PDB file of C-alpha atoms in Angstrom:
ATOM      1  CA  UNK D 194      25.216  29.354  -2.068  1.00 60.00           C
ATOM      2  CA  UNK D 195      21.455  29.009  -3.314  1.00 65.00           C
ATOM      3  CA  UNK D 196      20.200  26.323  -4.506  1.00 66.00           C
ATOM      4  CA  UNK D 197      18.232  26.363  -7.891  1.00 76.00           C
ATOM      5  CA  UNK D 198      15.236  24.668  -7.643  1.00 76.00           C
ATOM      6  CA  UNK D 199      14.521  22.162 -10.647  1.00 88.00           C
ATOM      7  CA  UNK D 200      10.944  22.696 -12.607  1.00 94.00           C
ATOM      8  CA  UNK D 201       8.607  20.674 -14.165  1.00 97.00           C
ATOM      9  CA  UNK D 202       8.801  20.403 -17.816  1.00 98.00           C
ATOM     10  CA  UNK D 203       6.950  20.331 -21.120  1.00 98.00           C
ATOM     11  CA  UNK D 204       8.630  18.915 -24.275  1.00 98.00           C
ATOM     12  CA  UNK D 205       6.362  19.033 -26.941  1.00 97.00           C
ATOM     13  CA  UNK D 206       6.879  16.504 -29.783  1.00 96.00           C
ATOM     14  CA  UNK D 207       4.011  14.706 -31.574  1.00 93.00           C
ATOM     15  CA  UNK D 208       0.666  13.780 -30.961  1.00 94.00           C
ATOM     16  CA  UNK D 209       1.332  11.052 -28.191  1.00 97.00           C
ATOM     17  CA  UNK D 210       1.471  11.926 -24.812  1.00 98.00           C
ATOM     18  CA  UNK D 211       3.386  10.851 -21.939  1.00 98.00           C
ATOM     19  CA  UNK D 212       3.151  11.799 -18.367  1.00 98.00           C
ATOM     20  CA  UNK D 213       6.461  11.455 -16.489  1.00 98.00           C
ATOM     21  CA  UNK D 214       6.691  11.285 -12.918  1.00 98.00           C
ATOM     22  CA  UNK D 215       9.827  11.712 -10.767  1.00 98.00           C
ATOM     23  CA  UNK D 216      10.183   9.689  -7.427  1.00 96.00           C
ATOM     24  CA  UNK D 217       9.962  10.877  -3.477  1.00 93.00           C
ATOM     25  CA  UNK D 218      12.783  13.753  -2.426  1.00 91.00           C
ATOM     26  CA  UNK D 219      13.553  13.452  -5.892  1.00 92.00           C
ATOM     27  CA  UNK D 220      12.846  15.770  -8.925  1.00 95.00           C
ATOM     28  CA  UNK D 221      12.463  16.289 -12.583  1.00 97.00           C
ATOM     29  CA  UNK D 222      15.797  15.163 -13.479  1.00 96.00           C
ATOM     30  CA  UNK D 223      14.696  11.826 -12.786  1.00 97.00           C
ATOM     31  CA  UNK D 224      12.834  11.453 -16.018  1.00 98.00           C
ATOM     32  CA  UNK D 225      14.275  14.571 -18.166  1.00 98.00           C
ATOM     33  CA  UNK D 226      16.452  12.403 -20.049  1.00 98.00           C
ATOM     34  CA  UNK D 227      14.118  10.301 -20.841  1.00 98.00           C
ATOM     35  CA  UNK D 228      11.650  13.125 -21.595  1.00 98.00           C
ATOM     36  CA  UNK D 229      14.393  14.129 -24.095  1.00 98.00           C
ATOM     37  CA  UNK D 230      15.136  10.297 -25.438  1.00 98.00           C
ATOM     38  CA  UNK D 231      11.024  10.474 -26.293  1.00 98.00           C
ATOM     39  CA  UNK D 232      10.619  13.693 -27.439  1.00 98.00           C
ATOM     40  CA  UNK D 233      13.360  13.444 -30.378  1.00 98.00           C
ATOM     41  CA  UNK D 234      11.268   9.889 -31.338  1.00 97.00           C
ATOM     42  CA  UNK D 235       7.588  12.297 -31.626  1.00 97.00           C
ATOM     43  CA  UNK D 236       6.520  11.942 -28.169  1.00 98.00           C
ATOM     44  CA  UNK D 237       5.001  14.782 -26.249  1.00 98.00           C
ATOM     45  CA  UNK D 238       6.362  14.486 -22.347  1.00 98.00           C
ATOM     46  CA  UNK D 239       5.345  16.384 -19.643  1.00 98.00           C
ATOM     47  CA  UNK D 240       6.839  16.077 -16.060  1.00 98.00           C
ATOM     48  CA  UNK D 241       5.045  17.927 -13.317  1.00 98.00           C
ATOM     49  CA  UNK D 242       7.615  18.914 -10.096  1.00 97.00           C
ATOM     50  CA  UNK D 243       5.758  17.618  -6.982  1.00 97.00           C
ATOM     51  CA  UNK D 244       4.930  20.288  -4.243  1.00 95.00           C
ATOM     52  CA  UNK D 245       7.839  20.824  -1.817  1.00 90.00           C
ATOM     53  CA  UNK D 246      10.634  18.611  -3.985  1.00 92.00           C
ATOM     54  CA  UNK D 247      13.401  20.076  -5.551  1.00 86.00           C
ATOM     55  CA  UNK D 248      13.489  22.861  -2.371  1.00 82.00           C
ATOM     56  CA  UNK D 249      14.918  22.471   1.507  1.00 84.00           C
ATOM     57  CA  UNK D 250      13.950  19.484   2.917  1.00 86.00           C
ATOM     58  CA  UNK D 251      11.850  21.343   5.442  1.00 85.00           C
ATOM     59  CA  UNK D 252       9.696  21.791   2.488  1.00 86.00           C
ATOM     60  CA  UNK D 253       8.866  18.224   1.715  1.00 88.00           C
ATOM     61  CA  UNK D 254       7.647  17.265   5.274  1.00 87.00           C
ATOM     62  CA  UNK D 255       5.034  20.536   5.079  1.00 89.00           C
ATOM     63  CA  UNK D 256       3.982  18.621   2.345  1.00 92.00           C
ATOM     64  CA  UNK D 257       1.914  15.460   2.061  1.00 93.00           C
ATOM     65  CA  UNK D 258       1.053  12.314  -0.310  1.00 95.00           C
ATOM     66  CA  UNK D 259      -2.793  14.113  -1.419  1.00 96.00           C
ATOM     67  CA  UNK D 260      -0.734  17.775  -2.571  1.00 97.00           C
ATOM     68  CA  UNK D 261       2.086  15.161  -5.184  1.00 97.00           C
ATOM     69  CA  UNK D 262      -1.037  13.385  -5.963  1.00 98.00           C
ATOM     70  CA  UNK D 263      -2.759  16.546  -6.856  1.00 98.00           C
ATOM     71  CA  UNK D 264       0.377  17.273  -8.892  1.00 98.00           C
ATOM     72  CA  UNK D 265      -0.048  14.420 -10.828  1.00 98.00           C
ATOM     73  CA  UNK D 266      -3.494  14.743 -11.500  1.00 98.00           C
ATOM     74  CA  UNK D 267      -3.087  18.376 -12.652  1.00 98.00           C
ATOM     75  CA  UNK D 268      -0.529  17.093 -14.800  1.00 98.00           C
ATOM     76  CA  UNK D 269      -2.569  14.277 -16.908  1.00 98.00           C
ATOM     77  CA  UNK D 270      -5.054  17.356 -17.344  1.00 98.00           C
ATOM     78  CA  UNK D 271      -2.612  19.709 -17.937  1.00 98.00           C
ATOM     79  CA  UNK D 272      -2.063  17.281 -21.131  1.00 98.00           C
ATOM     80  CA  UNK D 273      -5.435  16.800 -22.031  1.00 98.00           C
ATOM     81  CA  UNK D 274      -6.464  20.330 -22.281  1.00 98.00           C
ATOM     82  CA  UNK D 275      -3.426  20.775 -24.540  1.00 98.00           C
ATOM     83  CA  UNK D 276      -5.289  18.471 -26.757  1.00 97.00           C
ATOM     84  CA  UNK D 277      -3.967  15.071 -26.117  1.00 97.00           C
ATOM     85  CA  UNK D 278      -6.727  12.147 -26.195  1.00 95.00           C
ATOM     86  CA  UNK D 279      -4.319   9.218 -25.538  1.00 97.00           C
ATOM     87  CA  UNK D 280      -1.601   9.618 -22.330  1.00 98.00           C
ATOM     88  CA  UNK D 281       0.845   7.145 -21.238  1.00 98.00           C
ATOM     89  CA  UNK D 282       2.084   7.418 -17.557  1.00 98.00           C
ATOM     90  CA  UNK D 283       5.405   6.250 -16.915  1.00 98.00           C
ATOM     91  CA  UNK D 284       7.214   6.954 -13.742  1.00 98.00           C
ATOM     92  CA  UNK D 285      10.332   5.713 -11.369  1.00 98.00           C
ATOM     93  CA  UNK D 286       9.753   5.090  -7.724  1.00 96.00           C
ATOM     94  CA  UNK D 287       7.060   6.797  -5.633  1.00 96.00           C
ATOM     95  CA  UNK D 288       6.309   8.059  -9.502  1.00 98.00           C
ATOM     96  CA  UNK D 289       6.099   4.412 -10.646  1.00 98.00           C
ATOM     97  CA  UNK D 290       3.528   3.662  -7.885  1.00 98.00           C
ATOM     98  CA  UNK D 291       1.456   7.354  -9.081  1.00 98.00           C
ATOM     99  CA  UNK D 292       1.566   5.636 -12.517  1.00 98.00           C
ATOM    100  CA  UNK D 293      -0.320   3.057 -11.605  1.00 98.00           C
ATOM    101  CA  UNK D 294      -2.655   4.529  -8.999  1.00 98.00           C
ATOM    102  CA  UNK D 295      -3.414   7.085 -12.341  1.00 98.00           C
ATOM    103  CA  UNK D 296      -3.624   3.971 -14.368  1.00 98.00           C
ATOM    104  CA  UNK D 297      -6.537   2.564 -11.871  1.00 98.00           C
ATOM    105  CA  UNK D 298      -7.972   6.107 -11.718  1.00 98.00           C
ATOM    106  CA  UNK D 299      -8.097   7.390 -15.207  1.00 98.00           C
ATOM    107  CA  UNK D 300      -8.097   6.061 -18.940  1.00 97.00           C
ATOM    108  CA  UNK D 301      -4.450   5.999 -20.102  1.00 98.00           C
ATOM    109  CA  UNK D 302      -2.906   4.419 -23.526  1.00 98.00           C
ATOM    110  CA  UNK D 303      -0.648   2.596 -20.886  1.00 98.00           C
ATOM    111  CA  UNK D 304       1.328   2.150 -17.231  1.00 98.00           C
ATOM    112  CA  UNK D 305       5.096   2.053 -17.196  1.00 98.00           C
ATOM    113  CA  UNK D 306       5.921   1.610 -13.985  1.00 98.00           C
ATOM    114  CA  UNK D 307       9.664   1.523 -12.806  1.00 98.00           C
ATOM    115  CA  UNK D 308      11.280   0.206  -9.751  1.00 98.00           C
ATOM    116  CA  UNK D 309       7.585   1.146  -7.793  1.00 97.00           C
ATOM    117  CA  UNK D 310       7.379   0.129  -4.110  1.00 96.00           C
ATOM    118  CA  UNK D 311       4.010  -1.465  -3.662  1.00 95.00           C
ATOM    119  CA  UNK D 312       4.854  -3.059  -0.521  1.00 92.00           C
ATOM    120  CA  UNK D 313       4.398  -1.162   2.955  1.00 79.00           C
ATOM    121  CA  UNK D 314       8.034   0.814   3.729  1.00 77.00           C
ATOM    122  CA  UNK D 315       8.909   1.732   7.297  1.00 80.00           C
ATOM    123  CA  UNK D 316       8.488   5.105   8.419  1.00 81.00           C
ATOM    124  CA  UNK D 317      12.045   4.872   9.269  1.00 83.00           C
ATOM    125  CA  UNK D 318      12.984   3.657   6.017  1.00 84.00           C
ATOM    126  CA  UNK D 319      10.810   6.738   4.483  1.00 84.00           C
ATOM    127  CA  UNK D 320      11.811   9.356   7.042  1.00 85.00           C
ATOM    128  CA  UNK D 321      15.462   7.887   6.159  1.00 87.00           C
ATOM    129  CA  UNK D 322      15.116   8.840   2.854  1.00 84.00           C
ATOM    130  CA  UNK D 323      14.228  12.679   3.408  1.00 88.00           C
ATOM    131  CA  UNK D 324      17.452  12.656   5.898  1.00 90.00           C
ATOM    132  CA  UNK D 325      19.883  11.557   3.169  1.00 90.00           C
ATOM    133  CA  UNK D 326      18.326  14.444   1.093  1.00 88.00           C
ATOM    134  CA  UNK D 327      18.472  16.721   3.572  1.00 88.00           C
ATOM    135  CA  UNK D 328      22.211  15.813   3.685  1.00 90.00           C
ATOM    136  CA  UNK D 329      22.875  16.073   0.236  1.00 87.00           C
ATOM    137  CA  UNK D 330      20.782  19.201  -0.058  1.00 88.00           C
ATOM    138  CA  UNK D 331      22.882  20.930   2.633  1.00 87.00           C
ATOM    139  CA  UNK D 332      25.934  20.015   1.232  1.00 87.00           C
ATOM    140  CA  UNK D 333      24.882  21.626  -1.806  1.00 82.00           C
ATOM    141  CA  UNK D 334      24.133  24.819  -0.250  1.00 84.00           C
ATOM    142  CA  UNK D 335      27.905  24.937   0.791  1.00 86.00           C
ATOM    143  CA  UNK D 336      27.718  24.384   4.142  1.00 88.00           C
ATOM    144  CA  UNK D 337      30.831  22.912   6.410  1.00 88.00           C
ATOM    145  CA  UNK D 338      30.356  19.076   7.914  1.00 88.00           C
ATOM    146  CA  UNK D 339      29.665  20.841  11.105  1.00 89.00           C
ATOM    147  CA  UNK D 340      27.316  22.812  10.459  1.00 90.00           C
ATOM    148  CA  UNK D 341      25.437  20.094   8.774  1.00 90.00           C
ATOM    149  CA  UNK D 342      25.432  17.769  11.428  1.00 89.00           C
ATOM    150  CA  UNK D 343      24.040  20.470  13.639  1.00 88.00           C
ATOM    151  CA  UNK D 344      21.248  21.110  11.601  1.00 88.00           C
ATOM    152  CA  UNK D 345      20.332  17.350  10.746  1.00 90.00           C
ATOM    153  CA  UNK D 346      20.210  16.812  14.337  1.00 88.00           C
ATOM    154  CA  UNK D 347      17.717  19.753  14.681  1.00 87.00           C
ATOM    155  CA  UNK D 348      15.821  18.481  11.416  1.00 86.00           C
ATOM    156  CA  UNK D 349      15.353  14.742  13.002  1.00 86.00           C
ATOM    157  CA  UNK D 350      12.998  16.508  15.803  1.00 85.00           C
ATOM    158  CA  UNK D 351      10.688  17.793  13.433  1.00 82.00           C
ATOM    159  CA  UNK D 352       7.306  16.108  13.213  1.00 78.00           C
ATOM    160  CA  UNK D 353       6.516  14.582   9.961  1.00 81.00           C
ATOM    161  CA  UNK D 354       3.277  13.127   9.490  1.00 81.00           C
ATOM    162  CA  UNK D 355       3.271  13.145   6.081  1.00 84.00           C
ATOM    163  CA  UNK D 356       5.587   9.447   6.232  1.00 87.00           C
ATOM    164  CA  UNK D 357       2.668   7.751   7.516  1.00 88.00           C
ATOM    165  CA  UNK D 358       0.668   9.005   5.407  1.00 91.00           C
ATOM    166  CA  UNK D 359       2.743   7.949   2.281  1.00 92.00           C
ATOM    167  CA  UNK D 360       3.070   4.460   3.739  1.00 91.00           C
ATOM    168  CA  UNK D 361      -0.417   4.265   3.300  1.00 92.00           C
ATOM    169  CA  UNK D 362      -0.706   5.509  -0.278  1.00 95.00           C
ATOM    170  CA  UNK D 363       1.877   2.898  -1.233  1.00 94.00           C
ATOM    171  CA  UNK D 364      -0.683   0.321   0.436  1.00 93.00           C
ATOM    172  CA  UNK D 365      -3.989   1.748  -0.729  1.00 96.00           C
ATOM    173  CA  UNK D 366      -2.398   1.419  -4.473  1.00 97.00           C
ATOM    174  CA  UNK D 367      -1.398  -1.866  -4.205  1.00 97.00           C
ATOM    175  CA  UNK D 368      -4.912  -2.676  -3.472  1.00 97.00           C
ATOM    176  CA  UNK D 369      -6.118  -0.748  -6.653  1.00 98.00           C
ATOM    177  CA  UNK D 370      -3.808  -2.956  -9.029  1.00 98.00           C
ATOM    178  CA  UNK D 371      -6.831  -4.880 -10.165  1.00 97.00           C
ATOM    179  CA  UNK D 372      -8.460  -1.997 -11.430  1.00 98.00           C
ATOM    180  CA  UNK D 373      -5.589  -1.253 -13.910  1.00 98.00           C
ATOM    181  CA  UNK D 374      -6.734  -2.756 -17.335  1.00 98.00           C
ATOM    182  CA  UNK D 375      -4.339  -0.733 -20.073  1.00 98.00           C
ATOM    183  CA  UNK D 376      -0.891  -2.082 -20.986  1.00 98.00           C
ATOM    184  CA  UNK D 377       1.516  -2.521 -18.819  1.00 98.00           C
ATOM    185  CA  UNK D 378       5.141  -2.443 -18.476  1.00 98.00           C
ATOM    186  CA  UNK D 379       7.248  -3.159 -15.362  1.00 98.00           C
ATOM    187  CA  UNK D 380      10.870  -2.637 -14.980  1.00 98.00           C
ATOM    188  CA  UNK D 381      13.167  -3.514 -12.555  1.00 98.00           C
ATOM    189  CA  UNK D 382      16.532  -3.189 -11.185  1.00 98.00           C
ATOM    190  CA  UNK D 383      18.515  -6.562  -9.825  1.00 98.00           C
ATOM    191  CA  UNK D 384      20.910  -4.226  -7.413  1.00 98.00           C
ATOM    192  CA  UNK D 385      17.525  -2.305  -5.752  1.00 96.00           C
ATOM    193  CA  UNK D 386      15.941  -3.096  -2.547  1.00 93.00           C
ATOM    194  CA  UNK D 387      14.575  -6.257  -2.092  1.00 95.00           C
ATOM    195  CA  UNK D 388      11.209  -4.830  -1.120  1.00 94.00           C
ATOM    196  CA  UNK D 389      11.231  -2.732  -4.562  1.00 94.00           C
ATOM    197  CA  UNK D 390      12.185  -6.153  -6.527  1.00 96.00           C
ATOM    198  CA  UNK D 391       9.347  -8.080  -4.410  1.00 97.00           C
ATOM    199  CA  UNK D 392       7.014  -5.141  -5.178  1.00 97.00           C
ATOM    200  CA  UNK D 393       7.578  -5.389  -9.033  1.00 98.00           C
ATOM    201  CA  UNK D 394       6.473  -8.846  -9.329  1.00 97.00           C
ATOM    202  CA  UNK D 395       3.253  -8.086  -7.103  1.00 98.00           C
ATOM    203  CA  UNK D 396       2.295  -5.337  -9.865  1.00 98.00           C
ATOM    204  CA  UNK D 397       2.683  -7.953 -12.763  1.00 98.00           C
ATOM    205  CA  UNK D 398       0.700 -10.747 -11.113  1.00 98.00           C
ATOM    206  CA  UNK D 399      -2.177  -8.309 -10.004  1.00 98.00           C
ATOM    207  CA  UNK D 400      -2.883  -6.122 -12.622  1.00 98.00           C
ATOM    208  CA  UNK D 401      -5.822  -7.059 -15.134  1.00 97.00           C
ATOM    209  CA  UNK D 402      -4.632  -7.218 -18.635  1.00 96.00           C
ATOM    210  CA  UNK D 403      -3.285  -9.614 -20.249  1.00 95.00           C
ATOM    211  CA  UNK D 404      -1.049  -7.295 -22.216  1.00 97.00           C
ATOM    212  CA  UNK D 405       1.806  -6.836 -19.985  1.00 98.00           C
ATOM    213  CA  UNK D 406       5.366  -7.432 -19.465  1.00 98.00           C
ATOM    214  CA  UNK D 407       8.155  -7.150 -16.826  1.00 98.00           C
ATOM    215  CA  UNK D 408      12.093  -6.539 -17.464  1.00 98.00           C
ATOM    216  CA  UNK D 409      14.981  -6.600 -14.957  1.00 98.00           C
ATOM    217  CA  UNK D 410      18.050  -4.922 -15.191  1.00 98.00           C
ATOM    218  CA  UNK D 411      20.761  -6.630 -14.027  1.00 98.00           C
ATOM    219  CA  UNK D 412      23.466  -3.820 -13.515  1.00 98.00           C
ATOM    220  CA  UNK D 413      20.551  -1.047 -12.085  1.00 98.00           C
ATOM    221  CA  UNK D 414      19.949   0.095  -8.668  1.00 97.00           C
ATOM    222  CA  UNK D 415      16.548   1.662  -7.740  1.00 96.00           C
ATOM    223  CA  UNK D 416      16.688   5.025  -9.896  1.00 96.00           C
ATOM    224  CA  UNK D 417      17.385   3.239 -13.057  1.00 98.00           C
ATOM    225  CA  UNK D 418      16.399   6.096 -15.187  1.00 98.00           C
ATOM    226  CA  UNK D 419      19.235   7.481 -14.218  1.00 97.00           C
ATOM    227  CA  UNK D 420      21.653   4.713 -13.934  1.00 96.00           C
ATOM    228  CA  UNK D 421      24.517   2.219 -16.282  1.00 96.00           C
ATOM    229  CA  UNK D 422      21.657   1.019 -18.372  1.00 98.00           C
ATOM    230  CA  UNK D 423      19.771   4.282 -18.534  1.00 98.00           C
ATOM    231  CA  UNK D 424      20.162   4.142 -22.521  1.00 98.00           C
ATOM    232  CA  UNK D 425      18.687   0.485 -22.631  1.00 98.00           C
ATOM    233  CA  UNK D 426      15.670   1.735 -20.436  1.00 98.00           C
ATOM    234  CA  UNK D 427      14.875   4.672 -23.038  1.00 98.00           C
ATOM    235  CA  UNK D 428      15.575   2.503 -25.460  1.00 98.00           C
ATOM    236  CA  UNK D 429      12.572  -0.387 -24.009  1.00 98.00           C
ATOM    237  CA  UNK D 430      10.721   2.364 -22.770  1.00 98.00           C
ATOM    238  CA  UNK D 431       9.940   3.599 -26.118  1.00 98.00           C
ATOM    239  CA  UNK D 432       9.740   0.237 -27.740  1.00 98.00           C
ATOM    240  CA  UNK D 433       7.314  -0.503 -25.298  1.00 98.00           C
ATOM    241  CA  UNK D 434       5.273   2.954 -26.470  1.00 98.00           C
ATOM    242  CA  UNK D 435       5.568   2.110 -30.296  1.00 97.00           C
ATOM    243  CA  UNK D 436       3.809  -0.852 -30.066  1.00 97.00           C
ATOM    244  CA  UNK D 437       0.900   0.169 -29.150  1.00 97.00           C
ATOM    245  CA  UNK D 438      -2.045   0.985 -31.297  1.00 94.00           C
ATOM    246  CA  UNK D 439      -2.179   4.725 -30.808  1.00 96.00           C
ATOM    247  CA  UNK D 440      -4.891   6.584 -32.964  1.00 86.00           C
TER     248      UNK D 440
END
């Protein structure tokens, strides 16, 4: 069965723009409902799809963080070219790392970081994410367990230089937290991995703005935008964005 890849989305609302960023091995579905929620309340939302994502798992390991980061930058400039002078950026997981990086390097109205890993993850952990994605993708293709097992064995032998580069990208972004001066909202699921939970405190402590807040969600894991408390998260992100003084 052919799997139809997700696409970037552009939800035109009012004159306040939000760049929405999905996670590693994820796709725009990670932030689609949040984007719709914000659009219905007057925000324009754009979410790029990173190269290699939403496709066969082999495509992800053929791309690297520099490619994905370029997609983020292109998304920011897309909104600029659409006439939006003020842009907030919000991301989940790796998208949260990207949102912090955008906040450190480009003028933004605000930064929303959701379950962003800012501490160095092991290459085994990162590659394990791709392997899990590969298994799920092959299951969607309608392949049986035996075929999936055989293909995963082959997949695990493929070189994945992007993993080491992703590890370094995360470490480099941590060093840039001091350059973030825009209002910042850190959201974290209490059921997430310990490394990610520790990361949320580091982000909150090191961004260089007095206008910052952190909130924990007791019944949520990693992709909190799709979890049990997602409606509360949408409400909180909206309330934070609405608290800003938009021109």
